[in-house]
Amino acid sequence: MWRRPPRWRHHRFWRHRLWYRTWWPGRALVRTALWIGISREATTHTYVSVTYYHYNPWYRPILYEGEERYILTTAPVGHQVDALPTGAETVTVDGGTFHYHEGAFYQESGSGYIVVEPPVGAEVSTLPEGAEAHDEEGDVTLYQLDELFLTEDQDDAGRTIYRVEPQPPEEELDAIPDGSPSFVADGETYYYVDFSFYVEFEEDGATGFVNGEPELDAQVDELPSQAEAIEYEGETYYQWDSVFLEEVEDDAGGVLYVVVDAPGGGEVVELEN
């Protein structure tokens, strides 16, 4: 059972957990779900195995109650453009320069610009279209567009700004629903519930389940049946939602799998309709 040992302090989830303990009141967000029909005029862009549809603005598919639906989102990380969108504003975060437009952050790349992960702490002047407000305890409002989260504040000149926040974790679970799929990595069991991975924890004598994913390089002895094989630059990877695995050979010549970063490093492949 997981007791939050020191080795987890560099885990992606743990960074969110520290912020959650000091600010987030612990209630799950309801993700915006805009059920639409994708126009034939939409262009498609595939990042690894996720296809995004661009038809002013962007959408991506999700599974909802066993059916494919579409939600409003931002330009996907890795999407490249020759020129910045009209109206993009320039912001500086920790010495880095970013260009913001409708929820997406761009940086210079070669002769153009590439969409990057939203830099936490970035302050912008406008909310993206479609962002929904979640009013929480302490008079705090969190604005959400897919996986982008912002809070409202004022700068030194008294102007309204919106600050990029870390993605808060979902609400903790007291129990895992029967039949939920799972896999084991480095001795820990990860359960898949409502499109998120959960891991069991123990704290102050209480147990429960909270969002968590295995560390990079964690070993998985048995490939989960839900993992889908994908090919990238001649290599085979196995993807289950946000977890990617690669097959390796152990010291005895047997087969095992290790957790790796998403292949491609943000590269986007253009597809024709």
mmCIF file of C-alpha atoms in Angstrom:
data_model
loop_
_atom_site.group_PDB
_atom_site.id
_atom_site.type_symbol
_atom_site.label_atom_id
_atom_site.label_comp_id
_atom_site.label_asym_id
_atom_site.label_seq_id
_atom_site.Cartn_x
_atom_site.Cartn_y
_atom_site.Cartn_z
ATOM 1 C CA MET A 1 0.000 0.000 0.000
ATOM 2 C CA TRP A 2 1.258 3.465 -0.886
ATOM 3 C CA ARG A 3 2.307 5.600 2.117
ATOM 4 C CA ARG A 4 3.629 8.574 0.116
ATOM 5 C CA PRO A 5 7.328 7.770 0.568
ATOM 6 C CA PRO A 6 10.012 10.345 -0.364
ATOM 7 C CA ARG A 7 10.615 8.789 -3.807
ATOM 8 C CA TRP A 8 7.194 10.093 -4.873
ATOM 9 C CA ARG A 9 8.033 13.731 -4.242
ATOM 10 C CA HIS A 10 9.167 14.202 -7.836
ATOM 11 C CA HIS A 11 6.152 12.422 -9.252
ATOM 12 C CA ARG A 12 3.927 14.485 -11.566
ATOM 13 C CA PHE A 13 0.994 13.964 -9.232
ATOM 14 C CA TRP A 14 2.922 14.941 -6.097
ATOM 15 C CA ARG A 15 3.651 18.420 -7.480
ATOM 16 C CA HIS A 16 -0.113 18.886 -7.919
ATOM 17 C CA ARG A 17 -0.769 17.405 -4.483
ATOM 18 C CA LEU A 18 1.311 20.021 -2.656
ATOM 19 C CA TRP A 19 -0.640 22.828 -4.329
ATOM 20 C CA TYR A 20 -3.915 21.008 -3.685
ATOM 21 C CA ARG A 21 -3.198 20.749 0.032
ATOM 22 C CA THR A 22 -2.713 24.516 0.385
ATOM 23 C CA TRP A 23 -5.442 25.818 -1.964
ATOM 24 C CA TRP A 24 -7.751 23.395 -3.728
ATOM 25 C CA PRO A 25 -10.759 22.455 -1.565
ATOM 26 C CA GLY A 26 -10.892 18.910 -2.871
ATOM 27 C CA ARG A 27 -14.007 18.761 -4.983
ATOM 28 C CA ALA A 28 -13.840 17.259 -8.452
ATOM 29 C CA LEU A 29 -14.262 19.481 -11.479
ATOM 30 C CA VAL A 30 -16.875 18.696 -14.056
ATOM 31 C CA ARG A 31 -15.104 18.818 -17.390
ATOM 32 C CA THR A 32 -16.741 20.888 -20.070
ATOM 33 C CA ALA A 33 -18.301 18.530 -22.589
ATOM 34 C CA LEU A 34 -19.568 20.124 -25.764
ATOM 35 C CA TRP A 35 -21.330 17.518 -27.865
ATOM 36 C CA ILE A 36 -20.958 18.549 -31.498
ATOM 37 C CA GLY A 37 -20.903 17.161 -34.986
ATOM 38 C CA ILE A 38 -17.502 17.622 -36.610
ATOM 39 C CA SER A 39 -17.779 19.576 -39.846
ATOM 40 C CA ARG A 40 -16.396 18.045 -43.009
ATOM 41 C CA GLU A 41 -14.476 21.287 -43.435
ATOM 42 C CA ALA A 42 -12.518 20.693 -40.237
ATOM 43 C CA THR A 43 -8.811 19.947 -40.578
ATOM 44 C CA THR A 44 -7.396 17.058 -38.570
ATOM 45 C CA HIS A 45 -4.113 16.981 -36.696
ATOM 46 C CA THR A 46 -2.807 13.893 -34.916
ATOM 47 C CA TYR A 47 -0.505 14.064 -31.914
ATOM 48 C CA VAL A 48 0.763 10.543 -31.186
ATOM 49 C CA SER A 49 -2.613 8.735 -31.280
ATOM 50 C CA VAL A 50 -5.015 11.576 -30.436
ATOM 51 C CA THR A 51 -6.756 13.288 -33.355
ATOM 52 C CA TYR A 52 -7.695 16.944 -32.921
ATOM 53 C CA TYR A 53 -10.204 18.749 -35.110
ATOM 54 C CA HIS A 54 -9.646 22.386 -36.009
ATOM 55 C CA TYR A 55 -12.757 24.181 -37.112
ATOM 56 C CA ASN A 56 -12.546 27.539 -35.350
ATOM 57 C CA PRO A 57 -11.842 26.613 -32.580
ATOM 58 C CA TRP A 58 -10.319 23.225 -31.646
ATOM 59 C CA TYR A 59 -12.014 20.025 -30.462
ATOM 60 C CA ARG A 60 -10.815 16.609 -29.364
ATOM 61 C CA PRO A 61 -12.655 13.301 -28.922
ATOM 62 C CA ILE A 62 -13.331 11.632 -25.593
ATOM 63 C CA LEU A 63 -15.160 8.474 -24.593
ATOM 64 C CA TYR A 64 -18.320 9.174 -22.637
ATOM 65 C CA GLU A 65 -20.466 6.265 -21.460
ATOM 66 C CA GLY A 66 -18.955 4.123 -24.180
ATOM 67 C CA GLU A 67 -19.593 6.591 -27.017
ATOM 68 C CA GLU A 68 -17.275 9.044 -28.746
ATOM 69 C CA ARG A 69 -18.054 12.699 -28.061
ATOM 70 C CA TYR A 70 -16.100 15.918 -28.605
ATOM 71 C CA ILE A 71 -15.004 18.647 -26.208
ATOM 72 C CA LEU A 72 -13.772 22.161 -26.791
ATOM 73 C CA THR A 73 -10.022 22.422 -26.255
ATOM 74 C CA THR A 74 -6.977 24.527 -27.138
ATOM 75 C CA ALA A 75 -4.491 24.059 -29.949
ATOM 76 C CA PRO A 76 -2.660 20.805 -29.057
ATOM 77 C CA VAL A 77 0.858 20.835 -27.665
ATOM 78 C CA GLY A 78 3.263 20.337 -30.556
ATOM 79 C CA HIS A 79 1.095 22.049 -33.185
ATOM 80 C CA GLN A 80 3.297 24.213 -35.424
ATOM 81 C CA VAL A 81 2.351 27.372 -37.318
ATOM 82 C CA ASP A 82 4.262 29.680 -39.625
ATOM 83 C CA ALA A 83 2.918 32.845 -37.983
ATOM 84 C CA LEU A 84 1.291 33.718 -34.678
ATOM 85 C CA PRO A 85 -2.509 34.047 -34.594
ATOM 86 C CA THR A 86 -3.812 37.588 -34.896
ATOM 87 C CA GLY A 87 -4.110 39.178 -31.476
ATOM 88 C CA ALA A 88 -1.569 36.961 -29.692
ATOM 89 C CA GLU A 89 -0.084 38.625 -26.617
ATOM 90 C CA THR A 90 3.473 38.185 -25.376
ATOM 91 C CA VAL A 91 4.141 37.093 -21.784
ATOM 92 C CA THR A 92 7.334 36.310 -19.875
ATOM 93 C CA VAL A 93 7.533 33.505 -17.306
ATOM 94 C CA ASP A 94 10.759 32.651 -15.445
ATOM 95 C CA GLY A 95 12.807 34.328 -18.161
ATOM 96 C CA GLY A 96 11.054 32.498 -21.007
ATOM 97 C CA THR A 97 9.042 34.294 -23.688
ATOM 98 C CA PHE A 98 5.649 32.913 -24.706
ATOM 99 C CA HIS A 99 2.891 34.101 -27.020
ATOM 100 C CA TYR A 100 -0.667 33.501 -25.830
ATOM 101 C CA HIS A 101 -3.832 33.171 -27.865
ATOM 102 C CA GLU A 102 -7.171 31.555 -26.938
ATOM 103 C CA GLY A 103 -5.738 29.268 -24.269
ATOM 104 C CA ALA A 104 -2.653 28.145 -26.219
ATOM 105 C CA PHE A 105 0.945 29.189 -25.559
ATOM 106 C CA TYR A 106 3.418 29.418 -28.446
ATOM 107 C CA GLN A 107 7.201 29.659 -28.550
ATOM 108 C CA GLU A 108 9.520 30.299 -31.463
ATOM 109 C CA SER A 109 10.685 27.132 -33.218
ATOM 110 C CA GLY A 110 12.779 27.271 -36.370
ATOM 111 C CA SER A 111 11.104 29.642 -38.799
ATOM 112 C CA GLY A 112 7.734 29.434 -37.038
ATOM 113 C CA TYR A 113 6.084 28.783 -33.696
ATOM 114 C CA ILE A 114 5.110 25.666 -31.748
ATOM 115 C CA VAL A 115 2.437 25.160 -29.080
ATOM 116 C CA VAL A 116 3.923 24.267 -25.676
ATOM 117 C CA GLU A 117 2.537 23.259 -22.289
ATOM 118 C CA PRO A 118 0.880 26.198 -20.473
ATOM 119 C CA PRO A 119 3.556 27.697 -18.202
ATOM 120 C CA VAL A 120 2.277 27.744 -14.619
ATOM 121 C CA GLY A 121 2.293 31.312 -13.314
ATOM 122 C CA ALA A 122 1.803 32.960 -16.715
ATOM 123 C CA GLU A 123 -0.456 36.027 -16.518
ATOM 124 C CA VAL A 124 -2.667 36.842 -19.498
ATOM 125 C CA SER A 125 -5.287 39.506 -20.136
ATOM 126 C CA THR A 126 -8.143 37.392 -21.520
ATOM 127 C CA LEU A 127 -9.928 34.126 -20.902
ATOM 128 C CA PRO A 128 -10.144 31.664 -23.794
ATOM 129 C CA GLU A 129 -13.524 31.215 -25.443
ATOM 130 C CA GLY A 130 -15.491 28.441 -23.786
ATOM 131 C CA ALA A 131 -13.704 28.542 -20.405
ATOM 132 C CA GLU A 132 -16.100 27.582 -17.607
ATOM 133 C CA ALA A 133 -16.059 29.033 -14.103
ATOM 134 C CA HIS A 134 -15.998 26.774 -11.042
ATOM 135 C CA ASP A 135 -16.766 28.709 -7.856
ATOM 136 C CA GLU A 136 -15.123 27.127 -4.859
ATOM 137 C CA GLU A 137 -14.620 27.781 -1.155
ATOM 138 C CA GLY A 138 -12.772 30.907 -0.108
ATOM 139 C CA ASP A 139 -14.225 33.098 -2.885
ATOM 140 C CA VAL A 140 -11.887 31.477 -5.401
ATOM 141 C CA THR A 141 -13.042 30.951 -8.984
ATOM 142 C CA LEU A 142 -11.148 28.538 -11.197
ATOM 143 C CA TYR A 143 -11.666 28.852 -14.945
ATOM 144 C CA GLN A 144 -11.275 25.656 -16.958
ATOM 145 C CA LEU A 145 -10.939 24.875 -20.646
ATOM 146 C CA ASP A 146 -10.167 21.173 -21.043
ATOM 147 C CA GLU A 147 -6.795 20.817 -19.250
ATOM 148 C CA LEU A 148 -6.083 24.555 -18.920
ATOM 149 C CA PHE A 149 -6.844 26.161 -15.536
ATOM 150 C CA LEU A 150 -6.718 29.863 -14.641
ATOM 151 C CA THR A 151 -7.602 32.117 -11.706
ATOM 152 C CA GLU A 152 -8.513 35.803 -11.837
ATOM 153 C CA ASP A 153 -6.402 38.480 -10.141
ATOM 154 C CA GLN A 154 -5.263 42.084 -10.565
ATOM 155 C CA ASP A 155 -1.810 43.321 -11.508
ATOM 156 C CA ASP A 156 0.030 46.245 -9.876
ATOM 157 C CA ALA A 157 -1.794 48.684 -12.160
ATOM 158 C CA GLY A 158 -5.188 47.364 -11.081
ATOM 159 C CA ARG A 159 -5.922 45.615 -14.380
ATOM 160 C CA THR A 160 -7.665 42.240 -14.430
ATOM 161 C CA ILE A 161 -5.362 39.354 -15.321
ATOM 162 C CA TYR A 162 -5.758 35.580 -15.441
ATOM 163 C CA ARG A 163 -3.024 33.361 -13.986
ATOM 164 C CA VAL A 164 -2.247 29.815 -15.177
ATOM 165 C CA GLU A 165 -2.559 27.316 -12.319
ATOM 166 C CA PRO A 166 -1.458 23.676 -12.014
ATOM 167 C CA GLN A 167 -4.114 21.133 -12.918
ATOM 168 C CA PRO A 168 -5.879 20.110 -9.694
ATOM 169 C CA PRO A 169 -6.373 16.427 -8.976
ATOM 170 C CA GLU A 170 -9.770 14.801 -9.067
ATOM 171 C CA GLU A 171 -11.621 14.056 -5.866
ATOM 172 C CA GLU A 172 -10.273 11.198 -3.779
ATOM 173 C CA LEU A 173 -12.152 7.905 -3.884
ATOM 174 C CA ASP A 174 -13.046 5.829 -0.837
ATOM 175 C CA ALA A 175 -13.242 2.658 -2.928
ATOM 176 C CA ILE A 176 -12.576 1.458 -6.463
ATOM 177 C CA PRO A 177 -15.702 0.358 -8.358
ATOM 178 C CA ASP A 178 -15.902 -3.382 -9.009
ATOM 179 C CA GLY A 179 -14.534 -4.413 -12.377
ATOM 180 C CA SER A 180 -12.274 -1.377 -12.812
ATOM 181 C CA PRO A 181 -9.237 -2.286 -14.954
ATOM 182 C CA SER A 182 -5.795 -2.004 -13.385
ATOM 183 C CA PHE A 183 -2.110 -2.726 -13.842
ATOM 184 C CA VAL A 184 0.921 -3.084 -11.580
ATOM 185 C CA ALA A 185 4.118 -1.023 -11.895
ATOM 186 C CA ASP A 186 7.009 -1.340 -9.444
ATOM 187 C CA GLY A 187 4.736 -3.213 -7.054
ATOM 188 C CA GLU A 188 2.007 -0.530 -6.976
ATOM 189 C CA THR A 189 -1.458 -1.163 -8.431
ATOM 190 C CA TYR A 190 -2.980 1.583 -10.584
ATOM 191 C CA TYR A 191 -6.749 1.542 -11.145
ATOM 192 C CA TYR A 192 -8.510 3.206 -14.079
ATOM 193 C CA VAL A 193 -11.759 4.961 -13.111
ATOM 194 C CA ASP A 194 -13.616 7.576 -15.189
ATOM 195 C CA PHE A 195 -10.630 8.214 -17.471
ATOM 196 C CA SER A 196 -8.153 8.738 -14.605
ATOM 197 C CA PHE A 197 -5.614 6.506 -12.834
ATOM 198 C CA TYR A 198 -5.844 6.078 -9.068
ATOM 199 C CA VAL A 199 -3.443 4.557 -6.551
ATOM 200 C CA GLU A 200 -4.183 3.440 -3.000
ATOM 201 C CA PHE A 201 -2.731 5.488 -0.148
ATOM 202 C CA GLU A 202 -2.580 5.410 3.626
ATOM 203 C CA GLU A 203 -2.433 8.586 5.689
ATOM 204 C CA ASP A 204 -3.002 9.053 9.422
ATOM 205 C CA GLY A 205 -4.498 5.588 9.644
ATOM 206 C CA ALA A 206 -6.996 6.206 6.851
ATOM 207 C CA THR A 207 -6.916 4.619 3.404
ATOM 208 C CA GLY A 208 -8.312 5.719 0.074
ATOM 209 C CA PHE A 209 -7.478 6.170 -3.576
ATOM 210 C CA VAL A 210 -6.099 9.275 -5.232
ATOM 211 C CA ASN A 211 -4.893 10.289 -8.681
ATOM 212 C CA GLY A 212 -1.447 8.955 -9.509
ATOM 213 C CA GLU A 213 0.618 7.551 -12.350
ATOM 214 C CA PRO A 214 3.819 5.494 -12.200
ATOM 215 C CA GLU A 215 7.225 7.143 -12.360
ATOM 216 C CA LEU A 216 9.161 7.091 -15.608
ATOM 217 C CA ASP A 217 11.228 3.876 -15.879
ATOM 218 C CA ALA A 218 8.840 2.009 -13.563
ATOM 219 C CA GLN A 219 8.725 -1.679 -14.533
ATOM 220 C CA VAL A 220 5.547 -3.446 -15.620
ATOM 221 C CA ASP A 221 5.807 -7.229 -15.811
ATOM 222 C CA GLU A 222 2.548 -7.852 -17.695
ATOM 223 C CA LEU A 223 1.289 -5.634 -20.514
ATOM 224 C CA PRO A 224 -2.239 -4.358 -19.694
ATOM 225 C CA SER A 225 -4.860 -5.660 -22.102
ATOM 226 C CA GLN A 226 -6.166 -2.084 -22.492
ATOM 227 C CA ALA A 227 -2.818 -0.820 -23.830
ATOM 228 C CA GLU A 228 -2.903 -0.060 -27.564
ATOM 229 C CA ALA A 229 0.178 -0.608 -29.732
ATOM 230 C CA ILE A 230 1.274 2.504 -31.638
ATOM 231 C CA GLU A 231 4.150 2.971 -34.052
ATOM 232 C CA TYR A 232 6.376 6.025 -34.003
ATOM 233 C CA GLU A 233 9.529 6.413 -36.118
ATOM 234 C CA GLY A 234 9.925 2.657 -36.438
ATOM 235 C CA GLU A 235 9.495 1.968 -32.717
ATOM 236 C CA THR A 236 6.540 0.279 -31.044
ATOM 237 C CA TYR A 237 4.995 1.791 -27.922
ATOM 238 C CA TYR A 238 1.980 0.777 -25.874
ATOM 239 C CA GLN A 239 -0.441 3.459 -24.730
ATOM 240 C CA TRP A 240 -3.159 3.355 -22.123
ATOM 241 C CA ASP A 241 -4.562 6.871 -21.825
ATOM 242 C CA SER A 242 -1.701 9.029 -20.462
ATOM 243 C CA VAL A 243 0.639 6.093 -19.681
ATOM 244 C CA PHE A 244 3.109 4.920 -22.336
ATOM 245 C CA LEU A 245 5.103 1.687 -22.153
ATOM 246 C CA GLU A 246 8.021 0.308 -24.124
ATOM 247 C CA GLU A 247 9.065 -3.341 -24.329
ATOM 248 C CA VAL A 248 12.587 -4.155 -23.073
ATOM 249 C CA GLU A 249 14.600 -7.262 -22.269
ATOM 250 C CA ASP A 250 15.429 -8.086 -18.660
ATOM 251 C CA ASP A 251 18.741 -9.465 -17.392
ATOM 252 C CA ALA A 252 17.531 -13.039 -17.881
ATOM 253 C CA GLY A 253 16.515 -12.461 -21.494
ATOM 254 C CA GLY A 254 12.824 -12.232 -20.692
ATOM 255 C CA VAL A 255 10.371 -9.502 -21.659
ATOM 256 C CA LEU A 256 9.123 -6.679 -19.467
ATOM 257 C CA TYR A 257 7.806 -3.155 -20.037
ATOM 258 C CA VAL A 258 8.941 0.214 -18.714
ATOM 259 C CA VAL A 259 7.042 3.488 -18.396
ATOM 260 C CA VAL A 260 8.331 6.118 -20.829
ATOM 261 C CA ASP A 261 7.475 9.657 -21.922
ATOM 262 C CA ALA A 262 4.951 10.110 -24.719
ATOM 263 C CA PRO A 263 6.877 9.477 -27.943
ATOM 264 C CA GLY A 264 7.359 12.299 -30.381
ATOM 265 C CA GLY A 265 8.095 15.138 -27.995
ATOM 266 C CA GLY A 266 5.106 17.087 -29.211
ATOM 267 C CA GLU A 267 5.448 16.518 -32.960
ATOM 268 C CA VAL A 268 2.230 16.911 -34.897
ATOM 269 C CA VAL A 269 1.493 15.003 -38.071
ATOM 270 C CA GLU A 270 -0.869 16.679 -40.551
ATOM 271 C CA LEU A 271 -3.529 14.359 -41.995
ATOM 272 C CA GLU A 272 -5.744 14.962 -45.007
ATOM 273 C CA ASN A 273 -9.526 14.669 -44.675
#
